[in-house]
Short mmCIF file of C-alpha atoms in Angstrom, two decimals:
data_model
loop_
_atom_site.label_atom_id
_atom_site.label_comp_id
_atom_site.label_asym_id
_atom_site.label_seq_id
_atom_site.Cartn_x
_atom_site.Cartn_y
_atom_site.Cartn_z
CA UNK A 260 0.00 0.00 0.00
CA UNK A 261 1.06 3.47 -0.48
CA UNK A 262 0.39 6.88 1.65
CA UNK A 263 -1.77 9.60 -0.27
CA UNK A 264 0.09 12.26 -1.49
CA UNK A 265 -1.61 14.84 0.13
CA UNK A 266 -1.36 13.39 3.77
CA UNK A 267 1.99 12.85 2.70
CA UNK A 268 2.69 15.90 2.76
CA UNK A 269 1.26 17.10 5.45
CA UNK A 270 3.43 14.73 7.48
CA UNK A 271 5.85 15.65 5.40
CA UNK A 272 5.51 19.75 6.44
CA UNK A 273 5.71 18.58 10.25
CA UNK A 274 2.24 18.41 10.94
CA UNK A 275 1.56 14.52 12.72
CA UNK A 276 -1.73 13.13 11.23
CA UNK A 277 -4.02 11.60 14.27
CA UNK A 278 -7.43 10.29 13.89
CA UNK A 279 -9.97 11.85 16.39
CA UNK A 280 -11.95 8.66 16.46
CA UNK A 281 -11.77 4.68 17.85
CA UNK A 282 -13.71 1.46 18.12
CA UNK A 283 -13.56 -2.27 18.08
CA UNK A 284 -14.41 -2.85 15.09
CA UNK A 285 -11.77 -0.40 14.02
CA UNK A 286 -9.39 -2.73 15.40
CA UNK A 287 -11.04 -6.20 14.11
CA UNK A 288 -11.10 -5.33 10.44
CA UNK A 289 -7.66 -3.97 9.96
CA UNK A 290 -9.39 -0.34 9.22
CA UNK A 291 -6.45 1.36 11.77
CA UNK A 292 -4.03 -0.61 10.44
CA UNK A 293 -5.09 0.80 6.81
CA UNK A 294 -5.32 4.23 7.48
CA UNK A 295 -1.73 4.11 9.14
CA UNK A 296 -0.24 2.76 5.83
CA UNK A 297 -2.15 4.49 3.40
CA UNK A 298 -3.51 8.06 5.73
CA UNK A 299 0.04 8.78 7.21
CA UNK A 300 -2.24 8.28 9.93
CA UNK A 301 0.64 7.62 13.16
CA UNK A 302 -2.00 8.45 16.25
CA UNK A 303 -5.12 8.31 17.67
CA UNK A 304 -7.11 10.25 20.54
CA UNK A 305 -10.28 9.11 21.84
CA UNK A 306 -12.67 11.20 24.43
CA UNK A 307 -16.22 10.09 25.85
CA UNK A 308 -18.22 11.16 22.74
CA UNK A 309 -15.88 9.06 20.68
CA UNK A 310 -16.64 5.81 23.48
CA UNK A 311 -20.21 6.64 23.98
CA UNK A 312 -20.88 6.50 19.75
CA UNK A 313 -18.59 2.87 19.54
CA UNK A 314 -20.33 1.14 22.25
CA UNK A 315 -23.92 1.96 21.44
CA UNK A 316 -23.19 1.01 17.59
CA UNK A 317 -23.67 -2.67 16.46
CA UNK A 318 -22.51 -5.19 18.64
CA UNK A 319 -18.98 -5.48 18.36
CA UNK A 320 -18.88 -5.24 22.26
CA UNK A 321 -21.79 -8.21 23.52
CA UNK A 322 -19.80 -10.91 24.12
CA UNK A 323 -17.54 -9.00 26.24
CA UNK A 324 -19.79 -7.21 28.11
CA UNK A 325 -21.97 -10.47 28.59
CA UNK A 326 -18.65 -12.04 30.08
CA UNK A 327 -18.24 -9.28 32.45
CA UNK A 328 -21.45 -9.68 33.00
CA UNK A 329 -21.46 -12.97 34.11
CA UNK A 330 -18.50 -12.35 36.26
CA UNK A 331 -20.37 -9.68 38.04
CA UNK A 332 -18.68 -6.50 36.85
CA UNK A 333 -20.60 -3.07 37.60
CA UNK A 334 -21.08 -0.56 35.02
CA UNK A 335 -17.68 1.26 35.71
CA UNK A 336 -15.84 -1.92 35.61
CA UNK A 337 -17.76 -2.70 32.45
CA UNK A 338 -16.71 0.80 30.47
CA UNK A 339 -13.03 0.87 32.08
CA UNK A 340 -12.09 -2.84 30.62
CA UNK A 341 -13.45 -2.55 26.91
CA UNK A 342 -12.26 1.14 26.50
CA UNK A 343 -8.64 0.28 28.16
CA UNK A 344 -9.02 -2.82 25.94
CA UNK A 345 -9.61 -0.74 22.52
CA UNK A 346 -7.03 1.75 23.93
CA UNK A 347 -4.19 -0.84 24.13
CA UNK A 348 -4.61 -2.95 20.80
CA UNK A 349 -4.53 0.67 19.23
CA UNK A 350 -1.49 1.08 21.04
CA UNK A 351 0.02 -2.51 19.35
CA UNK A 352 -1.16 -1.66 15.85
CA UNK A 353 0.45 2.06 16.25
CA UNK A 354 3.67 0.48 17.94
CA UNK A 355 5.77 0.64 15.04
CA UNK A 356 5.00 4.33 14.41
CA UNK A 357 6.04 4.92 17.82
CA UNK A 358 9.58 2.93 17.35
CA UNK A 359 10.11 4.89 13.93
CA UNK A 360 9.65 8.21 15.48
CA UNK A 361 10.98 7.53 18.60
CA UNK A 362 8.32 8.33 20.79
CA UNK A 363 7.03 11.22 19.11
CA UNK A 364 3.96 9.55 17.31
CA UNK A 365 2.30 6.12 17.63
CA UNK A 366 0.03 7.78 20.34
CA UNK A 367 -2.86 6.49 21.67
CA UNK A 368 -4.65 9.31 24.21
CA UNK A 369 -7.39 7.66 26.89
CA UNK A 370 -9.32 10.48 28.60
CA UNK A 371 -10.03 10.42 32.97
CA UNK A 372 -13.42 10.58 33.56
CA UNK A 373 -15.31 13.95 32.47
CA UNK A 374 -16.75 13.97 36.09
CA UNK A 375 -13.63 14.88 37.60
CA UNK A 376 -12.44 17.71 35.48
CA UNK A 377 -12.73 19.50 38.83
CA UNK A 378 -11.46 17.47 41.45
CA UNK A 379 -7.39 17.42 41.25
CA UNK A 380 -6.44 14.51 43.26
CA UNK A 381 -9.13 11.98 41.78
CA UNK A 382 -7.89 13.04 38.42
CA UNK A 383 -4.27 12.33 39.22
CA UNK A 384 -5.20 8.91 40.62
CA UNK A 385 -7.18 7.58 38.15
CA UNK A 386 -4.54 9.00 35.57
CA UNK A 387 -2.00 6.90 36.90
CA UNK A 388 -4.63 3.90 37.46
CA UNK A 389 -5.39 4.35 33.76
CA UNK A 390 -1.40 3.87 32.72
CA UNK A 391 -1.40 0.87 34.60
CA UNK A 392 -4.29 -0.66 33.43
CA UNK A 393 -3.11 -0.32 29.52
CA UNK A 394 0.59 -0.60 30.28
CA UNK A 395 1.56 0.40 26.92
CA UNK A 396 4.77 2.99 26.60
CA UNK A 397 3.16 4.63 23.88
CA UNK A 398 -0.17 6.00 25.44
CA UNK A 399 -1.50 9.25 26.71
CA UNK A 400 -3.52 9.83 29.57
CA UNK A 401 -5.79 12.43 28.46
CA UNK A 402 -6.00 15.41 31.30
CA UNK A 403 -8.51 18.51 30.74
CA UNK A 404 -7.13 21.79 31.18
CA UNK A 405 -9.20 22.74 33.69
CA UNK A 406 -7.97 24.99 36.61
CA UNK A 407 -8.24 22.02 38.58
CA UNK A 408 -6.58 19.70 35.55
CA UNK A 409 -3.31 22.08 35.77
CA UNK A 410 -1.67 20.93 38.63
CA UNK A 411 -2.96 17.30 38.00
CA UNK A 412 -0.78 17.67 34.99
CA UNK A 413 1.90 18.51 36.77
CA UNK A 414 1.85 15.86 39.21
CA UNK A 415 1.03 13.00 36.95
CA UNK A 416 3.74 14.02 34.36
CA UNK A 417 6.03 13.88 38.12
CA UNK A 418 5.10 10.62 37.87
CA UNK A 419 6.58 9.94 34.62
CA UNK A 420 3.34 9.12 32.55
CA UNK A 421 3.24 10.98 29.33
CA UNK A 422 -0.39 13.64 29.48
CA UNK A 423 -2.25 14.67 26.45
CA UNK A 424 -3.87 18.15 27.75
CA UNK A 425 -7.38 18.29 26.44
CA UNK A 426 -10.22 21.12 25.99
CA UNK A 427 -7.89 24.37 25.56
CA UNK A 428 -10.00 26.93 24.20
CA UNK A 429 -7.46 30.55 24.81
CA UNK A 430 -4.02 31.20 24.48
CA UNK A 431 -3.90 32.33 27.80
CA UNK A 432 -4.79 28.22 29.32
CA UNK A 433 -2.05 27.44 26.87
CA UNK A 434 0.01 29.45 28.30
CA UNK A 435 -0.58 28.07 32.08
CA UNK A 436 -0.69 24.17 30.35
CA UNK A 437 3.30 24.90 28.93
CA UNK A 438 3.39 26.11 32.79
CA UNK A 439 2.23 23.34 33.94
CA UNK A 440 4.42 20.88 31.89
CA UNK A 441 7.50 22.65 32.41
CA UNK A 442 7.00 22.04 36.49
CA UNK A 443 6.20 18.55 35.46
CA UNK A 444 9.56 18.22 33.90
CA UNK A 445 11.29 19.69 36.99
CA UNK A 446 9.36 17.28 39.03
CA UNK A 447 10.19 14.16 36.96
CA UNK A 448 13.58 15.37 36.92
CA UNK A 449 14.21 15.51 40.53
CA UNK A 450 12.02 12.23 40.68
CA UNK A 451 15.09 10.73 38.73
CA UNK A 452 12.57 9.81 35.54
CA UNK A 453 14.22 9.99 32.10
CA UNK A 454 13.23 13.51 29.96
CA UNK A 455 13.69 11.76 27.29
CA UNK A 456 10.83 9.01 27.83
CA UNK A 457 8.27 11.58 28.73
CA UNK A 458 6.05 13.11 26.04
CA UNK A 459 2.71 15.58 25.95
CA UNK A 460 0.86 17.73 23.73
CA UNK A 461 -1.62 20.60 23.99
CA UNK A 462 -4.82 20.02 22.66
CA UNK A 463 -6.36 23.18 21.15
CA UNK A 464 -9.76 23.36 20.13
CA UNK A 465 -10.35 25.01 16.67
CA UNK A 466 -13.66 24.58 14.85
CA UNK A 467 -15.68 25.50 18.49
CA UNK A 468 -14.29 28.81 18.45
CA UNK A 469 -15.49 29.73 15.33
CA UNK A 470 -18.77 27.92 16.35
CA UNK A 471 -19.63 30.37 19.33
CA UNK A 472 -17.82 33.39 17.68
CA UNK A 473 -19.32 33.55 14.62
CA UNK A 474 -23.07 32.98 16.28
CA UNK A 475 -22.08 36.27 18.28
CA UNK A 476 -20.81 38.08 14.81
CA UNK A 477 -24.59 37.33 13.04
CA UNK A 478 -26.18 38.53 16.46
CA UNK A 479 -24.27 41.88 15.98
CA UNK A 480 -25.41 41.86 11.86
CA UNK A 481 -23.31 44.20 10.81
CA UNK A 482 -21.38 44.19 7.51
CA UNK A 483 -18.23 44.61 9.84
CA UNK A 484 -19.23 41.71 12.19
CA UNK A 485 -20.06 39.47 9.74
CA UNK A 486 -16.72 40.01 7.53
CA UNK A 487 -15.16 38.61 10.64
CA UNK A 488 -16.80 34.98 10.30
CA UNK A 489 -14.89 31.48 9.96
CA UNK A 490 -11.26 33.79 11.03
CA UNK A 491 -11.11 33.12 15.34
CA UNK A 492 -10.74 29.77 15.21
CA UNK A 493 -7.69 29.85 12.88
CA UNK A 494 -6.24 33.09 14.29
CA UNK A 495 -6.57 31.66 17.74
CA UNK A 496 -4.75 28.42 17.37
CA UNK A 497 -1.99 30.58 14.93
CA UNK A 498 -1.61 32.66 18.63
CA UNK A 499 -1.01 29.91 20.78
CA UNK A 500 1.71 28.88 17.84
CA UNK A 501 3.46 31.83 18.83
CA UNK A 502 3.00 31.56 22.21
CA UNK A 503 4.69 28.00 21.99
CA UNK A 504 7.45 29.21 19.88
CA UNK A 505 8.10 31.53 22.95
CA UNK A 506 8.00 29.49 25.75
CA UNK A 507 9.88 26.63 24.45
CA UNK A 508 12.64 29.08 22.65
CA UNK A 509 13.13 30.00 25.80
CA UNK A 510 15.86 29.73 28.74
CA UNK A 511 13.46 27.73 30.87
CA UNK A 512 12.90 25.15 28.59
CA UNK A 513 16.66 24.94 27.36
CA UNK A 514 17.86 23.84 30.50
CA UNK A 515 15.56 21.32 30.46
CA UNK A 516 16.13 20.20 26.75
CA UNK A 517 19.92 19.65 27.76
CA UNK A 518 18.61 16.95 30.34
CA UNK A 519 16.83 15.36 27.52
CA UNK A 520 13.19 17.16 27.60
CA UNK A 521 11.02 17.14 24.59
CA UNK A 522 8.49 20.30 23.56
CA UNK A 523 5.11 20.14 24.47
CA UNK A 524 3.65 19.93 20.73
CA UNK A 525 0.33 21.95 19.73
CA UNK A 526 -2.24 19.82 18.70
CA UNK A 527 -4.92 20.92 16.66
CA UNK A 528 -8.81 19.66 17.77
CA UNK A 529 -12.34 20.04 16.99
CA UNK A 530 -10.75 20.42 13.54
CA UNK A 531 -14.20 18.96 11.33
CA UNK A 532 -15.60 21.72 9.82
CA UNK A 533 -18.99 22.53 11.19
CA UNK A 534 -19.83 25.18 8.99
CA UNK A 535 -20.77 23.57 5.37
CA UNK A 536 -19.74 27.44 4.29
CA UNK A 537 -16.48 27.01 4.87
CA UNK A 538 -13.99 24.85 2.67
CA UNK A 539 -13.82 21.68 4.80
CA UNK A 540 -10.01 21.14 4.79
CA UNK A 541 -9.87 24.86 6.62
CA UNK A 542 -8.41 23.99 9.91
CA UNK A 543 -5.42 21.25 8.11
CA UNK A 544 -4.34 23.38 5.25
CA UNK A 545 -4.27 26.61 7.16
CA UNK A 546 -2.86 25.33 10.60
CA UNK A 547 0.16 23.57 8.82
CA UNK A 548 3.14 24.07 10.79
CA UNK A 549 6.41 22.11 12.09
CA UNK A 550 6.13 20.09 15.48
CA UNK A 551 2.40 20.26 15.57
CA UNK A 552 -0.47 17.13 15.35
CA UNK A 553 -3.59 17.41 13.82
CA UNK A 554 -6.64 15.15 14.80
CA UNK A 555 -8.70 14.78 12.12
CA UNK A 556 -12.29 13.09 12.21
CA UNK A 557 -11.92 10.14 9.30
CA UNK A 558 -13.88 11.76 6.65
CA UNK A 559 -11.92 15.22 7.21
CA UNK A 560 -8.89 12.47 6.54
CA UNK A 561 -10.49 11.48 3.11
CA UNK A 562 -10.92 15.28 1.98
CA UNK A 563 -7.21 16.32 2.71
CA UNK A 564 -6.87 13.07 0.85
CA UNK A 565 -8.85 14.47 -2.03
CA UNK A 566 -8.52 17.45 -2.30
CA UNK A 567 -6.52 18.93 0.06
CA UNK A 568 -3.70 21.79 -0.94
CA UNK A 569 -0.75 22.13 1.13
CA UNK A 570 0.95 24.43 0.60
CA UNK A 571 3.54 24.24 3.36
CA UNK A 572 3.99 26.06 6.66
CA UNK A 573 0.97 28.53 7.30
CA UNK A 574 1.37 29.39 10.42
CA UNK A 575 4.85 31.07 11.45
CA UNK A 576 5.14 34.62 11.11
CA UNK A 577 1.47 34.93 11.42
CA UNK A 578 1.10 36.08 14.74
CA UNK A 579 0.80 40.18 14.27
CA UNK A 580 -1.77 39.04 11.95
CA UNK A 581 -4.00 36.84 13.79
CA UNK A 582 -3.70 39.05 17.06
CA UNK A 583 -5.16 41.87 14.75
CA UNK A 584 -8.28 39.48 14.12
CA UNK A 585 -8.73 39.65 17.66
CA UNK A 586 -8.10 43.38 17.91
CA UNK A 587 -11.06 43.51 15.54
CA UNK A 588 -13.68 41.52 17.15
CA UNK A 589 -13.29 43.23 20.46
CA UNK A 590 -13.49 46.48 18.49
CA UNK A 591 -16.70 45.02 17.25
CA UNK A 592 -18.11 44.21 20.46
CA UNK A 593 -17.09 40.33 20.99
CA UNK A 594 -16.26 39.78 24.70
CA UNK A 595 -13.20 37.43 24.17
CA UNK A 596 -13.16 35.99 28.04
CA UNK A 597 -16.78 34.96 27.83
CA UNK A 598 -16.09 33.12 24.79
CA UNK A 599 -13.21 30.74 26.48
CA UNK A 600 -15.29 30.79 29.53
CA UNK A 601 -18.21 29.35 27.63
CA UNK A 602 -16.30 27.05 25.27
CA UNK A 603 -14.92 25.22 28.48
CA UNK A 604 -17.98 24.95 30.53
CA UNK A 605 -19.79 23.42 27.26
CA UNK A 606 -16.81 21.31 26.54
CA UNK A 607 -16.60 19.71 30.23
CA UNK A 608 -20.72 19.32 30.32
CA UNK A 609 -20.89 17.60 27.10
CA UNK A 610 -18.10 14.88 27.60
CA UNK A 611 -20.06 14.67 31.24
CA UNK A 612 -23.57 14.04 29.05
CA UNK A 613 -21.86 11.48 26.66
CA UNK A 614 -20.35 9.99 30.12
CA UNK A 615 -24.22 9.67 31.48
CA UNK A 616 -25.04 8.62 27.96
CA UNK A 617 -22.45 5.72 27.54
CA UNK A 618 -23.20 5.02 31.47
CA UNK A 619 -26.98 4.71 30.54
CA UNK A 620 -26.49 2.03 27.50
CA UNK A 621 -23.95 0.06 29.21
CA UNK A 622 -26.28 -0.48 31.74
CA UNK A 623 -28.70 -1.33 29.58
CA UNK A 624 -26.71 -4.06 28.12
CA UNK A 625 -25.33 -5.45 31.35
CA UNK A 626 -28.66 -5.87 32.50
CA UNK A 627 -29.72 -7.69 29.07
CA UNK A 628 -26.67 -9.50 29.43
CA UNK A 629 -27.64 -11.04 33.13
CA UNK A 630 -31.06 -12.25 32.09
#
């Protein structure tokens, strides 16, 4: 088999292609396994929406959730074996993307529970019960980066388990995650854990800003306002670009590089096009930059694949120009902070719904499964 051109060069411009998306029968027909040899696809992430959708589709997952059944697991037990199961095949069939790259790619991401994206210490123990559990060198333990998230990312990172920091919505959070990871490093340092072997990135979420900003610019109506549509969510993620240029061209982060530390890499989420307006390669082809992942839903994949143009880095020196999108809609009346604050209250409540959701139909089964 051979890789598309056009994800080819993607990968080839820096940018790591990860699909946003997981399931058994993923796994079972080889489908991964194809997308990795012919997609340049060399990661996956996975959140409670993405679990909630592959366990109430077909039935990929009754035999193994009539054998817990039978054993007497609850519903939590239930949910953390087939998802921790899923997580570490994904890990196996990504393995050699992992060796190849040397720990850069070949990521699988698990997320902690949406429930405690506000309770520190019960998301830094089930983080490192959730590394245990797959014990697989090549997965992330997904960590929101809630105020309460940051210092779990810090101490689980202490703990030498690599973090995938989810639901970033501003540059400023970015800003406190590369914090938060650069204390981590100190920590694992001093904890005697190899630099080297630990790995994160900073998930930030694209298409959602658009989402909320632009339904604020049609609000206003104005020919000003609605000029400004489909540009935040680009111009926001080409920031926080900057912003990691900064902080890891800095001092802070050279002293750590000399012990072996690796950046924190910008990933690039919520990166399907919502708005059938807007081309719907926007946030791969204009968000192409070294050092940076993209996690692409699969039929976002098979449009870069088709007709995707890149056209090499798009996002370095663009700073002064995306900061002067933001200039603009604050001119224009857009209250910036609300928009993060919102973002990240929606984002936590609806991975807490699909949680509820995915709680609900496992039930459902279990109890089918005991009868």
């Amino acid at each position: 088999m051979t890789q598309n051109p056009n994800l080819a060069a993607l990968s080839a411009a820096g940018v790591s292609v990860w699909l946003d998306d997981l399931s058994r029968d993923r796994l079972t027909s080889g489908n991964l396994a194809e997308l990795a040899e012919t997609r340049s696809v060399v990661g996956v992430t996975t959140n409670p929406t993405i679990f909630q959708k592959a366990l109430e589709k077909g039935h990929a997952y009754d035999s193994q959730v009539a054998e817990l059944a039978a054993r007497g697991a609850d519903v939590d037990a239930v949910i953390r074996t087939v998802t921790t199961d899923d997580v570490r095949d994904a890990c196996d069939v990504l393995r050699p993307a992992w060796e190849a790259s040397n720990g850069v790619d070949g990521r699988v991401s698990i997320e902690v529970d949406p429930r405690l994206a506000h309770d520190t210490d019960k998301t830094i123990l089930q983080a490192v019960e959730l590394w245990k559990i797959v014990d697989r060198p090549n997965l992330f333990i997904k960590i929101p980066a809630t105020k309460a998230g940051l210092p779990a990312i810090t101490a689980v990172l202490a703990e030498g388990i690599s973090v995938n920091v989810t639901l970033i919505f501003s540059v400023q959070r970015h800003r406190e995650v590369m914090d938060a990871y650069l204390a981590g490093l100190k920590a694992a340092r001093s904890g005697g854990h190899d630099l080297s072997k630990l790995h994160s990135v900073a998930s930030f979420f694209v298409s959602r800003v658009d989402t909320e900003i632009d339904a604020r610019l049609e609000k206003i109506g104005s020919e000003a306002a609605l000029a400004l549509r489909g540009k935040a969510g680009v111009a926001n993620a080409r920031l926080a670009y900057a912003a990691y240029e900064e902080v890891f061209g800095g001092a802070t982060f050279a002293a750590l590089a000399a012990d072996g530390a690796r950046v924190q890499r910008p990933l690039w989420a919520s990166t399907g096009v919502k708005n059938p307006a807007y081309p719907d390669t926007l946030y791969v082809t204009e968000l192409v930059a070294p050092h940076t992942v993209n996690t692409l839903p699969e039929n976002t994949i098979e449009a870069v694949a088709d007709h995707g143009e890149i056209r090499g880095d798009t996002v370095s020196g663009t700073g002064a120009a995306a900061q002067q999108v933001f200039d603009q809609l604050v001119a224009i009346g857009i209250d910036i902070p609300d928009v993060f604050k919102v973002l990240e209250t929606e984002g936590v409540e609806k991975f807490e719904k699909s949680w509820a959701e995915l709680l609900e139909a496992t039930q459902t089964r279990l109890e089918a499964a005991s009868k």
